Amino acid sequence: MTDRSAKIETLGNALFEATESRKPIAPIREQLEDTTLNDAYAIQTVQLNRHLAAGRKLAGHKIGLTSFAMQKQLGVDSPDFGFFLDNMVYEAGATVPTSGFIAPKVEPELAFKLSKDLTGPDVTVADVLEATEAVYPAIEIIDSRVEDWNIKLVDTVADNASCGAIVLGAEPIAVPFEKLTEVPCTLRINGEEKDSGTGRDVMGNPAEPLAWLANVLSEQGVSLKAGQFVLTGSFTGALPVVSGEKITADYGDLGSLEITFG
C-alpha cells in the first residue's frame, strides 16, 4: 500500500467514525494534499465497506449537485453520488431524532425504485423509465461530517455526498413518467413555505441524473440493481432543521410527505 493509499484508508475510517460519533472532522482537502475526485470516491468506498462489514445492507444511491445553482456554488459542471443503507431509511410520518445528526438539512426529492438492473454505458432517460417500477416522494436529510459544512466538491464526495438519511413515501406518486418534469414540490417547515420547485429543476428531468449515475458506475464495473432506490436530486435548496420542527414536502395534487424532528 502506498502512502497515499494508506492516507485514503485513514480518512475513510475517520469519516466512518465521525458518522458513528457525530463528531465532525477537518475538511478532507486540508488533510490530503491535492485531493482528486478519484481520491474522494475511494475515501467514500472505504466507509461503504466498513458499513457492509458491520452487517448493514446497501439500500440504494443518492445523487447530489443536480441543480445548476449548486453546481455553480461548488464550481463543478456535473452531479456527484453517494450511498444509503438499510438503517438510514425512515418511513413517512416518522419522528427523526435530531441527535442522530451533526448539522442536518432537508431536501425534497423523488426516489426511483428500479424493477430491473440498469447497466451503462449509454443509458438514456428512456432506459431509466423503462427500468423504473415506481417513483416515490422522498426527503433527503443531508448532514456533514466535515466541520461547519466547510466543503468543496472533494469534501462532500468523500463524506458520502453529505448523505445523512432518507425518508420514503408509503405510496408512489401517481403521475405518468413522461410528466415527471411537471411535478411540483413546495418545502414547508412548521407549515411555512420556504422554497419550491418542479421536476425541471433537477437537471431538466428527474430521470436524467439516474441515467448519468448508471453510466458513471459502469466505468467501475458496477450496475444499479433491481429493488434499489435512487434519489435523483433536490427540487429546492437545502434548509437547516432543528428539533421540534415539522417538515413537509408538498407535491400539490400528488400528495405530501411529512416528518418531525425530535
PDB file of N, CA and C in Angstrom, residues 6-108:
ATOM      1  N   ALA A   6      -2.672   4.596   1.931  1.00  0.00           N
ATOM      2  CA  ALA A   6      -2.820   4.481   3.381  1.00  0.00           C
ATOM      3  C   ALA A   6      -3.559   5.690   3.945  1.00  0.00           C
ATOM      4  N   LYS A   7      -3.259   6.870   3.411  1.00  0.00           N
ATOM      5  CA  LYS A   7      -3.934   8.086   3.878  1.00  0.00           C
ATOM      6  C   LYS A   7      -5.410   8.054   3.507  1.00  0.00           C
ATOM      7  N   ILE A   8      -5.724   7.566   2.317  1.00  0.00           N
ATOM      8  CA  ILE A   8      -7.119   7.426   1.899  1.00  0.00           C
ATOM      9  C   ILE A   8      -7.861   6.489   2.848  1.00  0.00           C
ATOM     10  N   GLU A   9      -7.234   5.384   3.190  1.00  0.00           N
ATOM     11  CA  GLU A   9      -7.836   4.437   4.141  1.00  0.00           C
ATOM     12  C   GLU A   9      -8.063   5.107   5.488  1.00  0.00           C
ATOM     13  N   THR A  10      -7.080   5.853   5.955  1.00  0.00           N
ATOM     14  CA  THR A  10      -7.188   6.537   7.245  1.00  0.00           C
ATOM     15  C   THR A  10      -8.329   7.548   7.244  1.00  0.00           C
ATOM     16  N   LEU A  11      -8.448   8.318   6.171  1.00  0.00           N
ATOM     17  CA  LEU A  11      -9.504   9.325   6.093  1.00  0.00           C
ATOM     18  C   LEU A  11     -10.887   8.687   5.974  1.00  0.00           C
ATOM     19  N   GLY A  12     -10.981   7.586   5.233  1.00  0.00           N
ATOM     20  CA  GLY A  12     -12.246   6.873   5.164  1.00  0.00           C
ATOM     21  C   GLY A  12     -12.679   6.368   6.526  1.00  0.00           C
ATOM     22  N   ASN A  13     -11.737   5.831   7.269  1.00  0.00           N
ATOM     23  CA  ASN A  13     -12.044   5.358   8.618  1.00  0.00           C
ATOM     24  C   ASN A  13     -12.412   6.512   9.543  1.00  0.00           C
ATOM     25  N   ALA A  14     -11.754   7.661   9.362  1.00  0.00           N
ATOM     26  CA  ALA A  14     -12.064   8.826  10.193  1.00  0.00           C
ATOM     27  C   ALA A  14     -13.484   9.318   9.937  1.00  0.00           C
ATOM     28  N   LEU A  15     -13.907   9.329   8.679  1.00  0.00           N
ATOM     29  CA  LEU A  15     -15.276   9.738   8.364  1.00  0.00           C
ATOM     30  C   LEU A  15     -16.290   8.710   8.854  1.00  0.00           C
ATOM     31  N   PHE A  16     -15.936   7.440   8.769  1.00  0.00           N
ATOM     32  CA  PHE A  16     -16.810   6.394   9.315  1.00  0.00           C
ATOM     33  C   PHE A  16     -17.013   6.623  10.809  1.00  0.00           C
ATOM     34  N   GLU A  17     -15.936   6.873  11.526  1.00  0.00           N
ATOM     35  CA  GLU A  17     -16.028   7.104  12.969  1.00  0.00           C
ATOM     36  C   GLU A  17     -16.794   8.392  13.267  1.00  0.00           C
ATOM     37  N   ALA A  18     -16.627   9.415  12.429  1.00  0.00           N
ATOM     38  CA  ALA A  18     -17.361  10.663  12.628  1.00  0.00           C
ATOM     39  C   ALA A  18     -18.862  10.450  12.455  1.00  0.00           C
ATOM     40  N   THR A  19     -19.233   9.577  11.530  1.00  0.00           N
ATOM     41  CA  THR A  19     -20.640   9.236  11.340  1.00  0.00           C
ATOM     42  C   THR A  19     -21.204   8.566  12.586  1.00  0.00           C
ATOM     43  N   GLU A  20     -20.411   7.688  13.182  1.00  0.00           N
ATOM     44  CA  GLU A  20     -20.863   6.951  14.363  1.00  0.00           C
ATOM     45  C   GLU A  20     -20.890   7.837  15.608  1.00  0.00           C
ATOM     46  N   SER A  21     -19.891   8.712  15.752  1.00  0.00           N
ATOM     47  CA  SER A  21     -19.741   9.510  16.976  1.00  0.00           C
ATOM     48  C   SER A  21     -20.446  10.854  16.917  1.00  0.00           C
ATOM     49  N   ARG A  22     -20.832  11.293  15.704  1.00  0.00           N
ATOM     50  CA  ARG A  22     -21.401  12.626  15.469  1.00  0.00           C
ATOM     51  C   ARG A  22     -20.398  13.727  15.808  1.00  0.00           C
ATOM     52  N   LYS A  23     -19.122  13.437  15.662  1.00  0.00           N
ATOM     53  CA  LYS A  23     -18.079  14.437  15.895  1.00  0.00           C
ATOM     54  C   LYS A  23     -17.375  14.718  14.569  1.00  0.00           C
ATOM     55  N   PRO A  24     -17.556  15.922  14.010  1.00  0.00           N
ATOM     56  CA  PRO A  24     -17.019  16.214  12.679  1.00  0.00           C
ATOM     57  C   PRO A  24     -15.504  16.339  12.666  1.00  0.00           C
ATOM     58  N   ILE A  25     -14.959  16.236  11.465  1.00  0.00           N
ATOM     59  CA  ILE A  25     -13.515  16.323  11.277  1.00  0.00           C
ATOM     60  C   ILE A  25     -13.188  17.489  10.343  1.00  0.00           C
ATOM     61  N   ALA A  26     -11.904  17.797  10.237  1.00  0.00           N
ATOM     62  CA  ALA A  26     -11.453  18.871   9.350  1.00  0.00           C
ATOM     63  C   ALA A  26     -11.701  18.486   7.895  1.00  0.00           C
ATOM     64  N   PRO A  27     -11.823  19.476   7.014  1.00  0.00           N
ATOM     65  CA  PRO A  27     -12.046  19.177   5.595  1.00  0.00           C
ATOM     66  C   PRO A  27     -11.000  18.223   5.029  1.00  0.00           C
ATOM     67  N   ILE A  28     -11.453  17.326   4.186  1.00  0.00           N
ATOM     68  CA  ILE A  28     -10.563  16.335   3.576  1.00  0.00           C
ATOM     69  C   ILE A  28      -9.481  17.015   2.744  1.00  0.00           C
ATOM     70  N   ARG A  29      -9.841  18.075   2.048  1.00  0.00           N
ATOM     71  CA  ARG A  29      -8.871  18.756   1.180  1.00  0.00           C
ATOM     72  C   ARG A  29      -7.698  19.334   1.967  1.00  0.00           C
ATOM     73  N   GLU A  30      -7.906  19.539   3.281  1.00  0.00           N
ATOM     74  CA  GLU A  30      -6.832  20.048   4.132  1.00  0.00           C
ATOM     75  C   GLU A  30      -5.987  18.920   4.718  1.00  0.00           C
ATOM     76  N   GLN A  31      -6.469  17.690   4.589  1.00  0.00           N
ATOM     77  CA  GLN A  31      -5.760  16.551   5.175  1.00  0.00           C
ATOM     78  C   GLN A  31      -5.059  15.684   4.133  1.00  0.00           C
ATOM     79  N   LEU A  32      -5.432  15.845   2.871  1.00  0.00           N
ATOM     80  CA  LEU A  32      -4.819  15.081   1.785  1.00  0.00           C
ATOM     81  C   LEU A  32      -4.444  16.052   0.676  1.00  0.00           C
ATOM     82  N   GLU A  33      -3.169  16.235   0.471  1.00  0.00           N
ATOM     83  CA  GLU A  33      -2.691  17.227  -0.487  1.00  0.00           C
ATOM     84  C   GLU A  33      -3.185  16.911  -1.901  1.00  0.00           C
ATOM     85  N   ASP A  34      -3.672  17.956  -2.575  1.00  0.00           N
ATOM     86  CA  ASP A  34      -4.135  17.829  -3.962  1.00  0.00           C
ATOM     87  C   ASP A  34      -5.155  16.699  -4.121  1.00  0.00           C
ATOM     88  N   THR A  35      -6.146  16.696  -3.240  1.00  0.00           N
ATOM     89  CA  THR A  35      -7.179  15.662  -3.283  1.00  0.00           C
ATOM     90  C   THR A  35      -7.895  15.672  -4.626  1.00  0.00           C
ATOM     91  N   THR A  36      -7.950  14.521  -5.286  1.00  0.00           N
ATOM     92  CA  THR A  36      -8.658  14.397  -6.556  1.00  0.00           C
ATOM     93  C   THR A  36     -10.052  13.823  -6.323  1.00  0.00           C
ATOM     94  N   LEU A  37     -10.876  13.893  -7.361  1.00  0.00           N
ATOM     95  CA  LEU A  37     -12.209  13.307  -7.263  1.00  0.00           C
ATOM     96  C   LEU A  37     -12.109  11.796  -7.084  1.00  0.00           C
ATOM     97  N   ASN A  38     -11.160  11.165  -7.745  1.00  0.00           N
ATOM     98  CA  ASN A  38     -10.960   9.722  -7.567  1.00  0.00           C
ATOM     99  C   ASN A  38     -10.570   9.400  -6.134  1.00  0.00           C
ATOM    100  N   ASP A  39      -9.717  10.238  -5.534  1.00  0.00           N
ATOM    101  CA  ASP A  39      -9.370  10.059  -4.119  1.00  0.00           C
ATOM    102  C   ASP A  39     -10.628  10.117  -3.257  1.00  0.00           C
ATOM    103  N   ALA A  40     -11.468  11.113  -3.537  1.00  0.00           N
ATOM    104  CA  ALA A  40     -12.660  11.325  -2.721  1.00  0.00           C
ATOM    105  C   ALA A  40     -13.608  10.133  -2.798  1.00  0.00           C
ATOM    106  N   TYR A  41     -13.820   9.596  -3.998  1.00  0.00           N
ATOM    107  CA  TYR A  41     -14.686   8.419  -4.114  1.00  0.00           C
ATOM    108  C   TYR A  41     -14.047   7.193  -3.467  1.00  0.00           C
ATOM    109  N   ALA A  42     -12.736   7.098  -3.500  1.00  0.00           N
ATOM    110  CA  ALA A  42     -12.052   5.990  -2.817  1.00  0.00           C
ATOM    111  C   ALA A  42     -12.255   6.090  -1.308  1.00  0.00           C
ATOM    112  N   ILE A  43     -12.221   7.307  -0.777  1.00  0.00           N
ATOM    113  CA  ILE A  43     -12.477   7.518   0.654  1.00  0.00           C
ATOM    114  C   ILE A  43     -13.913   7.123   0.983  1.00  0.00           C
ATOM    115  N   GLN A  44     -14.856   7.495   0.110  1.00  0.00           N
ATOM    116  CA  GLN A  44     -16.254   7.099   0.300  1.00  0.00           C
ATOM    117  C   GLN A  44     -16.396   5.580   0.322  1.00  0.00           C
ATOM    118  N   THR A  45     -15.686   4.899  -0.568  1.00  0.00           N
ATOM    119  CA  THR A  45     -15.779   3.437  -0.661  1.00  0.00           C
ATOM    120  C   THR A  45     -15.255   2.759   0.594  1.00  0.00           C
ATOM    121  N   VAL A  46     -14.225   3.327   1.204  1.00  0.00           N
ATOM    122  CA  VAL A  46     -13.728   2.782   2.477  1.00  0.00           C
ATOM    123  C   VAL A  46     -14.862   2.733   3.497  1.00  0.00           C
ATOM    124  N   GLN A  47     -15.636   3.801   3.560  1.00  0.00           N
ATOM    125  CA  GLN A  47     -16.753   3.845   4.512  1.00  0.00           C
ATOM    126  C   GLN A  47     -17.830   2.821   4.169  1.00  0.00           C
ATOM    127  N   LEU A  48     -18.183   2.729   2.884  1.00  0.00           N
ATOM    128  CA  LEU A  48     -19.192   1.749   2.483  1.00  0.00           C
ATOM    129  C   LEU A  48     -18.760   0.350   2.889  1.00  0.00           C
ATOM    130  N   ASN A  49     -17.510   0.022   2.659  1.00  0.00           N
ATOM    131  CA  ASN A  49     -17.018  -1.310   3.009  1.00  0.00           C
ATOM    132  C   ASN A  49     -17.062  -1.548   4.511  1.00  0.00           C
ATOM    133  N   ARG A  50     -16.783  -0.516   5.303  1.00  0.00           N
ATOM    134  CA  ARG A  50     -16.881  -0.658   6.760  1.00  0.00           C
ATOM    135  C   ARG A  50     -18.320  -0.954   7.173  1.00  0.00           C
ATOM    136  N   HIS A  51     -19.260  -0.224   6.590  1.00  0.00           N
ATOM    137  CA  HIS A  51     -20.673  -0.440   6.920  1.00  0.00           C
ATOM    138  C   HIS A  51     -21.125  -1.846   6.523  1.00  0.00           C
ATOM    139  N   LEU A  52     -20.759  -2.285   5.332  1.00  0.00           N
ATOM    140  CA  LEU A  52     -21.164  -3.616   4.871  1.00  0.00           C
ATOM    141  C   LEU A  52     -20.543  -4.701   5.736  1.00  0.00           C
ATOM    142  N   ALA A  53     -19.304  -4.488   6.151  1.00  0.00           N
ATOM    143  CA  ALA A  53     -18.633  -5.459   7.024  1.00  0.00           C
ATOM    144  C   ALA A  53     -19.311  -5.545   8.384  1.00  0.00           C
ATOM    145  N   ALA A  54     -19.975  -4.448   8.787  1.00  0.00           N
ATOM    146  CA  ALA A  54     -20.685  -4.422  10.066  1.00  0.00           C
ATOM    147  C   ALA A  54     -22.088  -5.016   9.954  1.00  0.00           C
ATOM    148  N   GLY A  55     -22.459  -5.490   8.764  1.00  0.00           N
ATOM    149  CA  GLY A  55     -23.737  -6.160   8.586  1.00  0.00           C
ATOM    150  C   GLY A  55     -24.851  -5.311   8.025  1.00  0.00           C
ATOM    151  N   ARG A  56     -24.554  -4.068   7.679  1.00  0.00           N
ATOM    152  CA  ARG A  56     -25.577  -3.222   7.078  1.00  0.00           C
ATOM    153  C   ARG A  56     -25.738  -3.562   5.600  1.00  0.00           C
ATOM    154  N   LYS A  57     -26.894  -3.229   5.062  1.00  0.00           N
ATOM    155  CA  LYS A  57     -27.211  -3.564   3.674  1.00  0.00           C
ATOM    156  C   LYS A  57     -27.327  -2.295   2.836  1.00  0.00           C
ATOM    157  N   LEU A  58     -26.836  -2.369   1.609  1.00  0.00           N
ATOM    158  CA  LEU A  58     -26.976  -1.252   0.679  1.00  0.00           C
ATOM    159  C   LEU A  58     -28.429  -1.172   0.220  1.00  0.00           C
ATOM    160  N   ALA A  59     -29.089  -0.051   0.495  1.00  0.00           N
ATOM    161  CA  ALA A  59     -30.496   0.123   0.113  1.00  0.00           C
ATOM    162  C   ALA A  59     -30.647   0.902  -1.183  1.00  0.00           C
ATOM    163  N   GLY A  60     -29.643   1.702  -1.505  1.00  0.00           N
ATOM    164  CA  GLY A  60     -29.750   2.487  -2.726  1.00  0.00           C
ATOM    165  C   GLY A  60     -28.683   3.550  -2.821  1.00  0.00           C
ATOM    166  N   HIS A  61     -28.935   4.493  -3.709  1.00  0.00           N
ATOM    167  CA  HIS A  61     -27.957   5.533  -4.020  1.00  0.00           C
ATOM    168  C   HIS A  61     -28.639   6.895  -4.014  1.00  0.00           C
ATOM    169  N   LYS A  62     -27.848   7.918  -3.769  1.00  0.00           N
ATOM    170  CA  LYS A  62     -28.336   9.287  -3.876  1.00  0.00           C
ATOM    171  C   LYS A  62     -27.454  10.057  -4.836  1.00  0.00           C
ATOM    172  N   ILE A  63     -28.074  10.980  -5.540  1.00  0.00           N
ATOM    173  CA  ILE A  63     -27.353  11.842  -6.466  1.00  0.00           C
ATOM    174  C   ILE A  63     -27.502  13.273  -5.973  1.00  0.00           C
ATOM    175  N   GLY A  64     -26.394  13.978  -5.906  1.00  0.00           N
ATOM    176  CA  GLY A  64     -26.408  15.359  -5.446  1.00  0.00           C
ATOM    177  C   GLY A  64     -25.886  16.304  -6.506  1.00  0.00           C
ATOM    178  N   LEU A  65     -25.975  17.589  -6.198  1.00  0.00           N
ATOM    179  CA  LEU A  65     -25.491  18.637  -7.107  1.00  0.00           C
ATOM    180  C   LEU A  65     -26.168  18.542  -8.476  1.00  0.00           C
ATOM    181  N   THR A  66     -27.468  18.312  -8.457  1.00  0.00           N
ATOM    182  CA  THR A  66     -28.203  18.191  -9.721  1.00  0.00           C
ATOM    183  C   THR A  66     -28.840  19.506 -10.157  1.00  0.00           C
ATOM    184  N   SER A  67     -28.729  20.535  -9.336  1.00  0.00           N
ATOM    185  CA  SER A  67     -29.221  21.851  -9.753  1.00  0.00           C
ATOM    186  C   SER A  67     -28.049  22.690 -10.238  1.00  0.00           C
ATOM    187  N   PHE A  68     -28.316  23.520 -11.223  1.00  0.00           N
ATOM    188  CA  PHE A  68     -27.249  24.358 -11.770  1.00  0.00           C
ATOM    189  C   PHE A  68     -26.734  25.341 -10.724  1.00  0.00           C
ATOM    190  N   ALA A  69     -27.617  25.776  -9.818  1.00  0.00           N
ATOM    191  CA  ALA A  69     -27.197  26.709  -8.774  1.00  0.00           C
ATOM    192  C   ALA A  69     -26.170  26.065  -7.844  1.00  0.00           C
ATOM    193  N   MET A  70     -26.422  24.817  -7.439  1.00  0.00           N
ATOM    194  CA  MET A  70     -25.479  24.132  -6.550  1.00  0.00           C
ATOM    195  C   MET A  70     -24.177  23.820  -7.269  1.00  0.00           C
ATOM    196  N   GLN A  71     -24.258  23.458  -8.543  1.00  0.00           N
ATOM    197  CA  GLN A  71     -23.032  23.194  -9.299  1.00  0.00           C
ATOM    198  C   GLN A  71     -22.181  24.458  -9.388  1.00  0.00           C
ATOM    199  N   LYS A  72     -22.829  25.586  -9.626  1.00  0.00           N
ATOM    200  CA  LYS A  72     -22.095  26.852  -9.704  1.00  0.00           C
ATOM    201  C   LYS A  72     -21.464  27.190  -8.363  1.00  0.00           C
ATOM    202  N   GLN A  73     -22.197  26.926  -7.278  1.00  0.00           N
ATOM    203  CA  GLN A  73     -21.695  27.244  -5.937  1.00  0.00           C
ATOM    204  C   GLN A  73     -20.406  26.493  -5.636  1.00  0.00           C
ATOM    205  N   LEU A  74     -20.316  25.234  -6.082  1.00  0.00           N
ATOM    206  CA  LEU A  74     -19.127  24.429  -5.811  1.00  0.00           C
ATOM    207  C   LEU A  74     -18.152  24.421  -6.980  1.00  0.00           C
ATOM    208  N   GLY A  75     -18.487  25.152  -8.039  1.00  0.00           N
ATOM    209  CA  GLY A  75     -17.568  25.264  -9.162  1.00  0.00           C
ATOM    210  C   GLY A  75     -17.413  23.987  -9.963  1.00  0.00           C
ATOM    211  N   VAL A  76     -18.523  23.254 -10.151  1.00  0.00           N
ATOM    212  CA  VAL A  76     -18.488  21.997 -10.900  1.00  0.00           C
ATOM    213  C   VAL A  76     -19.548  22.042 -11.994  1.00  0.00           C
ATOM    214  N   ASP A  77     -19.471  21.079 -12.909  1.00  0.00           N
ATOM    215  CA  ASP A  77     -20.447  21.049 -14.000  1.00  0.00           C
ATOM    216  C   ASP A  77     -21.132  19.695 -14.130  1.00  0.00           C
ATOM    217  N   SER A  78     -21.078  18.893 -13.067  1.00  0.00           N
ATOM    218  CA  SER A  78     -21.762  17.598 -13.086  1.00  0.00           C
ATOM    219  C   SER A  78     -22.167  17.232 -11.666  1.00  0.00           C
ATOM    220  N   PRO A  79     -23.070  16.266 -11.508  1.00  0.00           N
ATOM    221  CA  PRO A  79     -23.502  15.852 -10.173  1.00  0.00           C
ATOM    222  C   PRO A  79     -22.422  15.047  -9.439  1.00  0.00           C
ATOM    223  N   ASP A  80     -22.773  14.616  -8.223  1.00  0.00           N
ATOM    224  CA  ASP A  80     -21.970  13.627  -7.509  1.00  0.00           C
ATOM    225  C   ASP A  80     -22.925  12.565  -6.969  1.00  0.00           C
ATOM    226  N   PHE A  81     -22.387  11.535  -6.337  1.00  0.00           N
ATOM    227  CA  PHE A  81     -23.260  10.475  -5.833  1.00  0.00           C
ATOM    228  C   PHE A  81     -22.716   9.877  -4.543  1.00  0.00           C
ATOM    229  N   GLY A  82     -23.638   9.256  -3.805  1.00  0.00           N
ATOM    230  CA  GLY A  82     -23.287   8.536  -2.586  1.00  0.00           C
ATOM    231  C   GLY A  82     -24.220   7.350  -2.426  1.00  0.00           C
ATOM    232  N   PHE A  83     -24.191   6.749  -1.252  1.00  0.00           N
ATOM    233  CA  PHE A  83     -24.992   5.555  -0.981  1.00  0.00           C
ATOM    234  C   PHE A  83     -25.845   5.778   0.255  1.00  0.00           C
ATOM    235  N   PHE A  84     -26.892   4.960   0.397  1.00  0.00           N
ATOM    236  CA  PHE A  84     -27.573   4.893   1.684  1.00  0.00           C
ATOM    237  C   PHE A  84     -27.866   3.445   2.025  1.00  0.00           C
ATOM    238  N   LEU A  85     -27.908   3.191   3.323  1.00  0.00           N
ATOM    239  CA  LEU A  85     -28.005   1.843   3.870  1.00  0.00           C
ATOM    240  C   LEU A  85     -29.385   1.601   4.456  1.00  0.00           C
ATOM    241  N   ASP A  86     -29.658   0.342   4.757  1.00  0.00           N
ATOM    242  CA  ASP A  86     -30.973  -0.005   5.291  1.00  0.00           C
ATOM    243  C   ASP A  86     -31.284   0.708   6.602  1.00  0.00           C
ATOM    244  N   ASN A  87     -30.264   1.006   7.407  1.00  0.00           N
ATOM    245  CA  ASN A  87     -30.507   1.657   8.691  1.00  0.00           C
ATOM    246  C   ASN A  87     -30.585   3.179   8.579  1.00  0.00           C
ATOM    247  N   MET A  88     -30.557   3.695   7.356  1.00  0.00           N
ATOM    248  CA  MET A  88     -30.645   5.141   7.126  1.00  0.00           C
ATOM    249  C   MET A  88     -32.003   5.547   6.570  1.00  0.00           C
ATOM    250  N   VAL A  89     -32.939   4.608   6.470  1.00  0.00           N
ATOM    251  CA  VAL A  89     -34.222   4.867   5.814  1.00  0.00           C
ATOM    252  C   VAL A  89     -35.337   5.002   6.849  1.00  0.00           C
ATOM    253  N   TYR A  90     -36.092   6.094   6.753  1.00  0.00           N
ATOM    254  CA  TYR A  90     -37.250   6.336   7.614  1.00  0.00           C
ATOM    255  C   TYR A  90     -38.524   6.290   6.783  1.00  0.00           C
ATOM    256  N   GLU A  91     -39.635   5.946   7.454  1.00  0.00           N
ATOM    257  CA  GLU A  91     -40.930   5.922   6.791  1.00  0.00           C
ATOM    258  C   GLU A  91     -41.615   7.281   6.903  1.00  0.00           C
ATOM    259  N   ALA A  92     -42.576   7.508   6.031  1.00  0.00           N
ATOM    260  CA  ALA A  92     -43.378   8.729   6.091  1.00  0.00           C
ATOM    261  C   ALA A  92     -44.016   8.862   7.467  1.00  0.00           C
ATOM    262  N   GLY A  93     -44.038  10.085   7.985  1.00  0.00           N
ATOM    263  CA  GLY A  93     -44.640  10.346   9.283  1.00  0.00           C
ATOM    264  C   GLY A  93     -43.737  10.087  10.463  1.00  0.00           C
ATOM    265  N   ALA A  94     -42.526   9.660  10.208  1.00  0.00           N
ATOM    266  CA  ALA A  94     -41.609   9.306  11.290  1.00  0.00           C
ATOM    267  C   ALA A  94     -41.188  10.532  12.091  1.00  0.00           C
ATOM    268  N   THR A  95     -40.844  10.282  13.348  1.00  0.00           N
ATOM    269  CA  THR A  95     -40.138  11.267  14.152  1.00  0.00           C
ATOM    270  C   THR A  95     -38.660  10.919  14.081  1.00  0.00           C
ATOM    271  N   VAL A  96     -37.891  11.815  13.536  1.00  0.00           N
ATOM    272  CA  VAL A  96     -36.474  11.572  13.283  1.00  0.00           C
ATOM    273  C   VAL A  96     -35.657  12.221  14.396  1.00  0.00           C
ATOM    274  N   PRO A  97     -34.828  11.458  15.101  1.00  0.00           N
ATOM    275  CA  PRO A  97     -34.052  12.044  16.202  1.00  0.00           C
ATOM    276  C   PRO A  97     -32.955  12.974  15.698  1.00  0.00           C
ATOM    277  N   THR A  98     -33.028  14.224  16.096  1.00  0.00           N
ATOM    278  CA  THR A  98     -32.012  15.193  15.688  1.00  0.00           C
ATOM    279  C   THR A  98     -30.636  14.794  16.207  1.00  0.00           C
ATOM    280  N   SER A  99     -30.612  14.071  17.314  1.00  0.00           N
ATOM    281  CA  SER A  99     -29.343  13.640  17.907  1.00  0.00           C
ATOM    282  C   SER A  99     -28.574  12.678  17.008  1.00  0.00           C
ATOM    283  N   GLY A 100     -29.239  12.147  15.990  1.00  0.00           N
ATOM    284  CA  GLY A 100     -28.569  11.241  15.068  1.00  0.00           C
ATOM    285  C   GLY A 100     -27.740  11.945  14.010  1.00  0.00           C
ATOM    286  N   PHE A 101     -27.711  13.273  14.061  1.00  0.00           N
ATOM    287  CA  PHE A 101     -27.014  14.051  13.038  1.00  0.00           C
ATOM    288  C   PHE A 101     -26.135  15.113  13.687  1.00  0.00           C
ATOM    289  N   ILE A 102     -25.303  15.731  12.868  1.00  0.00           N
ATOM    290  CA  ILE A 102     -24.423  16.798  13.343  1.00  0.00           C
ATOM    291  C   ILE A 102     -25.030  18.163  13.039  1.00  0.00           C
ATOM    292  N   ALA A 103     -25.343  18.405  11.787  1.00  0.00           N
ATOM    293  CA  ALA A 103     -25.908  19.692  11.352  1.00  0.00           C
ATOM    294  C   ALA A 103     -26.854  19.428  10.189  1.00  0.00           C
ATOM    295  N   PRO A 104     -28.011  18.821  10.463  1.00  0.00           N
ATOM    296  CA  PRO A 104     -28.869  18.334   9.375  1.00  0.00           C
ATOM    297  C   PRO A 104     -29.561  19.439   8.584  1.00  0.00           C
ATOM    298  N   LYS A 105     -29.784  19.134   7.308  1.00  0.00           N
ATOM    299  CA  LYS A 105     -30.582  19.960   6.414  1.00  0.00           C
ATOM    300  C   LYS A 105     -31.503  19.023   5.639  1.00  0.00           C
ATOM    301  N   VAL A 106     -32.571  19.568   5.068  1.00  0.00           N
ATOM    302  CA  VAL A 106     -33.525  18.726   4.337  1.00  0.00           C
ATOM    303  C   VAL A 106     -33.671  19.193   2.894  1.00  0.00           C
ATOM    304  N   GLU A 107     -33.943  18.217   2.030  1.00  0.00           N
ATOM    305  CA  GLU A 107     -34.165  18.468   0.608  1.00  0.00           C
ATOM    306  C   GLU A 107     -35.321  17.591   0.130  1.00  0.00           C
ATOM    307  N   PRO A 108     -36.328  18.158  -0.546  1.00  0.00           N
ATOM    308  CA  PRO A 108     -37.410  17.344  -1.112  1.00  0.00           C
ATOM    309  C   PRO A 108     -36.994  16.780  -2.469  1.00  0.00           C
TER     310      PRO A 108
END
